[in-house]
Amino acid sequence: MPKLLLATNNKGKMREYKHMLKDLPFELVSPAEVGINTEVDEVGGSLEENAILKAATLARESRLLTLADDSGLEVDALGGEPGGLSARYAGEGASDEDRVNYLLSRLKDVPEGKRSARFRCVIAIATPDGEVELCPGECEGIIALEPRGEEGFGYDPIFYLPELGKTMAELSLEEKNGVSHRGRAVREAINLLRRKYL
């Protein structure tokens, strides 16, 4: 079975990817599992550039077909922040809870009707030879006034989905993957992988 390198060591992200890609005939591996310790600095100016940078670097180093993503939360009342800086929004080394609390503090004077936001994800699939293709996904929602739910990770406890009446953190993994930005990008990536690499 061919290997597909998932360019993350984030346990939450690995769990979601392994669940969503389980029907593909690839052995899904992380950089750590193939002995790669390279940390790719996300210095691109966009989610697309960062995803390409991670996928291309690790594909070249591992000599494996590589899937990388970059994702971010864009809050309209903050001019699209935190965007590509979502993971570092509350500073280096901040926990998910720290980031959530920092974002809520930035929105403390923003009324409920003005808290629209979206999660965006861009997946890059790279070959060791440098060929890269992109698969985008997006999910619209509202930033809740306070965290709710125990599932997921990151900003999930405050990302409210009006059509479901729940935050992302209140959804099962199955439900989340059906509606999330990453789930939508993965469905495009699955079609691409089946069409070109299987």
CSV table of C-alpha atoms in Angstrom, one decimal:
chain,number,residue,atom,x,y,z
A,1,MET,CA,0.0,0.0,0.0
A,2,PRO,CA,1.5,3.4,-1.0
A,3,LYS,CA,2.2,5.9,1.8
A,4,LEU,CA,0.6,9.3,2.0
A,5,LEU,CA,2.4,11.7,4.3
A,6,LEU,CA,0.1,14.0,6.3
A,7,ALA,CA,2.2,17.1,7.0
A,8,THR,CA,1.2,17.6,10.6
A,9,ASN,CA,2.1,16.3,14.0
A,10,ASN,CA,-1.0,17.9,15.5
A,11,LYS,CA,-2.9,15.0,17.1
A,12,GLY,CA,-6.3,16.6,16.6
A,13,LYS,CA,-5.7,17.2,13.0
A,14,MET,CA,-4.2,13.7,12.5
A,15,ARG,CA,-7.2,12.1,14.1
A,16,GLU,CA,-9.6,14.0,11.8
A,17,TYR,CA,-7.6,13.3,8.6
A,18,LYS,CA,-7.2,9.5,9.4
A,19,HIS,CA,-11.0,9.4,9.9
A,20,MET,CA,-11.8,11.2,6.7
A,21,LEU,CA,-9.2,9.4,4.5
A,22,LYS,CA,-9.8,5.9,5.9
A,23,ASP,CA,-11.4,4.6,2.7
A,24,LEU,CA,-8.4,5.5,0.5
A,25,PRO,CA,-5.9,2.7,-0.1
A,26,PHE,CA,-3.0,4.7,1.4
A,27,GLU,CA,-1.0,4.1,4.5
A,28,LEU,CA,-1.4,7.5,6.3
A,29,VAL,CA,1.8,8.5,8.1
A,30,SER,CA,2.9,11.6,10.0
A,31,PRO,CA,6.4,13.3,9.7
A,32,ALA,CA,7.4,11.8,13.0
A,33,GLU,CA,6.5,8.3,11.9
A,34,VAL,CA,8.8,8.5,8.9
A,35,GLY,CA,11.6,10.1,10.9
A,36,ILE,CA,11.2,13.7,9.7
A,37,ASN,CA,11.7,16.4,12.3
A,38,THR,CA,11.6,19.4,9.9
A,39,GLU,CA,9.3,22.2,11.1
A,40,VAL,CA,8.3,24.3,8.1
A,41,ASP,CA,7.9,28.0,9.0
A,42,GLU,CA,4.6,29.3,7.8
A,43,VAL,CA,6.1,32.5,6.2
A,44,GLY,CA,3.7,32.6,3.2
A,45,GLY,CA,1.4,35.6,2.8
A,46,SER,CA,-1.7,33.4,2.5
A,47,LEU,CA,-3.2,30.0,3.5
A,48,GLU,CA,-2.5,28.8,-0.1
A,49,GLU,CA,1.2,29.7,0.1
A,50,ASN,CA,1.7,28.1,3.5
A,51,ALA,CA,0.0,24.9,2.4
A,52,ILE,CA,2.1,24.7,-0.7
A,53,LEU,CA,5.3,25.5,1.3
A,54,LYS,CA,4.6,22.7,3.8
A,55,ALA,CA,3.5,20.1,1.2
A,56,ALA,CA,6.4,20.7,-1.2
A,57,THR,CA,9.1,20.8,1.5
A,58,LEU,CA,8.0,17.6,3.1
A,59,ALA,CA,7.3,15.8,-0.2
A,60,ARG,CA,10.8,16.7,-1.3
A,61,GLU,CA,12.4,15.6,2.0
A,62,SER,CA,10.4,12.4,2.4
A,63,ARG,CA,10.1,11.4,-1.3
A,64,LEU,CA,6.5,10.7,-0.5
A,65,LEU,CA,3.2,12.0,-1.9
A,66,THR,CA,2.3,14.6,0.8
A,67,LEU,CA,-0.9,16.3,1.9
A,68,ALA,CA,-0.6,19.5,3.9
A,69,ASP,CA,-3.1,22.1,4.8
A,70,ASP,CA,-3.3,25.6,6.3
A,71,SER,CA,-6.4,26.8,7.8
A,72,GLY,CA,-7.6,29.9,9.6
A,73,LEU,CA,-10.5,31.6,11.2
A,74,GLU,CA,-11.6,34.8,9.5
A,75,VAL,CA,-13.8,37.1,11.7
A,76,ASP,CA,-15.5,39.9,9.7
A,77,ALA,CA,-15.6,42.4,12.7
A,78,LEU,CA,-11.8,42.1,13.0
A,79,GLY,CA,-11.1,42.7,9.3
A,80,GLY,CA,-10.5,39.0,8.6
A,81,GLU,CA,-8.3,38.3,11.7
A,82,PRO,CA,-6.9,36.0,12.9
A,83,GLY,CA,-6.7,34.4,9.4
A,84,GLY,CA,-3.4,32.7,8.7
A,85,LEU,CA,-2.2,33.7,12.2
A,86,SER,CA,-5.0,31.7,13.9
A,87,ALA,CA,-2.6,29.3,15.6
A,88,ARG,CA,-0.3,32.1,16.9
A,89,TYR,CA,-3.0,34.7,17.5
A,90,ALA,CA,-2.6,34.9,21.3
A,91,GLY,CA,1.2,34.6,21.0
A,92,GLU,CA,3.7,31.7,20.6
A,93,GLY,CA,3.0,28.8,23.0
A,94,ALA,CA,-0.6,29.8,23.7
A,95,SER,CA,-3.1,27.0,24.3
A,96,ASP,CA,-6.3,26.6,22.5
A,97,GLU,CA,-8.1,28.0,25.5
A,98,ASP,CA,-5.8,31.1,25.5
A,99,ARG,CA,-6.5,31.7,21.8
A,100,VAL,CA,-10.3,31.4,22.3
A,101,ASN,CA,-10.2,33.7,25.3
A,102,TYR,CA,-8.1,36.3,23.4
A,103,LEU,CA,-10.4,36.2,20.5
A,104,LEU,CA,-13.5,36.7,22.7
A,105,SER,CA,-11.8,39.6,24.5
A,106,ARG,CA,-11.2,41.2,21.1
A,107,LEU,CA,-14.9,40.8,20.3
A,108,LYS,CA,-16.3,41.9,23.7
A,109,ASP,CA,-18.0,45.0,22.4
A,110,VAL,CA,-19.2,43.4,19.1
A,111,PRO,CA,-23.0,42.5,19.3
A,112,GLU,CA,-24.3,39.1,18.3
A,113,GLY,CA,-25.6,40.2,14.9
A,114,LYS,CA,-22.1,41.4,13.9
A,115,ARG,CA,-20.0,38.3,14.7
A,116,SER,CA,-20.0,36.6,11.4
A,117,ALA,CA,-16.9,34.5,10.6
A,118,ARG,CA,-15.7,31.6,8.5
A,119,PHE,CA,-13.2,28.8,8.8
A,120,ARG,CA,-11.1,28.4,5.6
A,121,CYS,CA,-8.9,25.5,4.7
A,122,VAL,CA,-6.6,25.0,1.8
A,123,ILE,CA,-5.1,21.5,1.2
A,124,ALA,CA,-2.0,21.2,-1.0
A,125,ILE,CA,-1.1,17.8,-2.4
A,126,ALA,CA,2.6,17.7,-3.5
A,127,THR,CA,4.6,15.0,-5.3
A,128,PRO,CA,8.4,14.6,-4.6
A,129,ASP,CA,9.0,16.0,-8.1
A,130,GLY,CA,7.4,19.4,-7.1
A,131,GLU,CA,4.0,19.1,-8.7
A,132,VAL,CA,1.4,20.7,-6.4
A,133,GLU,CA,-2.4,20.9,-6.5
A,134,LEU,CA,-4.8,22.8,-4.2
A,135,CYS,CA,-8.2,21.9,-2.7
A,136,PRO,CA,-10.0,24.6,-0.8
A,137,GLY,CA,-12.9,24.4,1.7
A,138,GLU,CA,-14.9,27.0,3.6
A,139,CYS,CA,-17.5,27.0,6.4
A,140,GLU,CA,-19.6,30.0,7.4
A,141,GLY,CA,-20.6,30.6,11.0
A,142,ILE,CA,-20.8,33.0,13.9
A,143,ILE,CA,-18.5,33.6,16.9
A,144,ALA,CA,-20.4,32.6,20.0
A,145,LEU,CA,-20.4,34.8,23.1
A,146,GLU,CA,-18.9,32.0,25.2
A,147,PRO,CA,-17.3,28.5,24.6
A,148,ARG,CA,-19.6,25.5,24.3
A,149,GLY,CA,-18.8,21.8,23.8
A,150,GLU,CA,-16.0,19.4,24.5
A,151,GLU,CA,-15.1,18.0,21.0
A,152,GLY,CA,-12.7,19.2,18.4
A,153,PHE,CA,-9.9,21.6,19.0
A,154,GLY,CA,-8.8,25.2,18.3
A,155,TYR,CA,-11.6,27.7,17.9
A,156,ASP,CA,-14.3,25.0,17.7
A,157,PRO,CA,-16.0,25.8,21.0
A,158,ILE,CA,-16.8,29.3,19.9
A,159,PHE,CA,-17.6,28.7,16.2
A,160,TYR,CA,-21.4,28.5,16.1
A,161,LEU,CA,-23.3,27.0,13.2
A,162,PRO,CA,-26.8,28.6,13.1
A,163,GLU,CA,-28.2,25.9,10.8
A,164,LEU,CA,-27.3,23.2,13.3
A,165,GLY,CA,-27.8,25.2,16.5
A,166,LYS,CA,-24.5,24.0,17.8
A,167,THR,CA,-20.8,25.0,18.0
A,168,MET,CA,-18.3,22.9,16.2
A,169,ALA,CA,-17.2,21.5,19.6
A,170,GLU,CA,-20.7,20.2,20.2
A,171,LEU,CA,-20.6,18.0,17.0
A,172,SER,CA,-19.5,14.4,16.8
A,173,LEU,CA,-16.4,13.9,14.6
A,174,GLU,CA,-18.7,12.5,11.9
A,175,GLU,CA,-21.0,15.6,12.0
A,176,LYS,CA,-18.0,18.0,12.0
A,177,ASN,CA,-16.4,16.4,9.1
A,178,GLY,CA,-19.6,16.6,7.1
A,179,VAL,CA,-19.8,20.4,7.4
A,180,SER,CA,-16.4,21.7,8.3
A,181,HIS,CA,-13.9,23.7,6.1
A,182,ARG,CA,-11.4,20.8,6.4
A,183,GLY,CA,-14.1,18.2,5.6
A,184,ARG,CA,-15.0,20.1,2.4
A,185,ALA,CA,-11.4,20.5,1.3
A,186,VAL,CA,-10.7,16.8,2.1
A,187,ARG,CA,-13.6,15.7,-0.1
A,188,GLU,CA,-12.0,17.6,-3.0
A,189,ALA,CA,-8.6,16.1,-2.1
A,190,ILE,CA,-10.1,12.6,-2.1
A,191,ASN,CA,-11.4,13.1,-5.6
A,192,LEU,CA,-8.0,14.4,-6.7
A,193,LEU,CA,-6.1,11.5,-5.1
A,194,ARG,CA,-8.4,8.9,-6.7
A,195,ARG,CA,-8.2,10.6,-10.1
A,196,LYS,CA,-4.5,11.2,-10.3
A,197,TYR,CA,-2.6,8.9,-7.8
A,198,LEU,CA,-4.6,5.6,-7.6
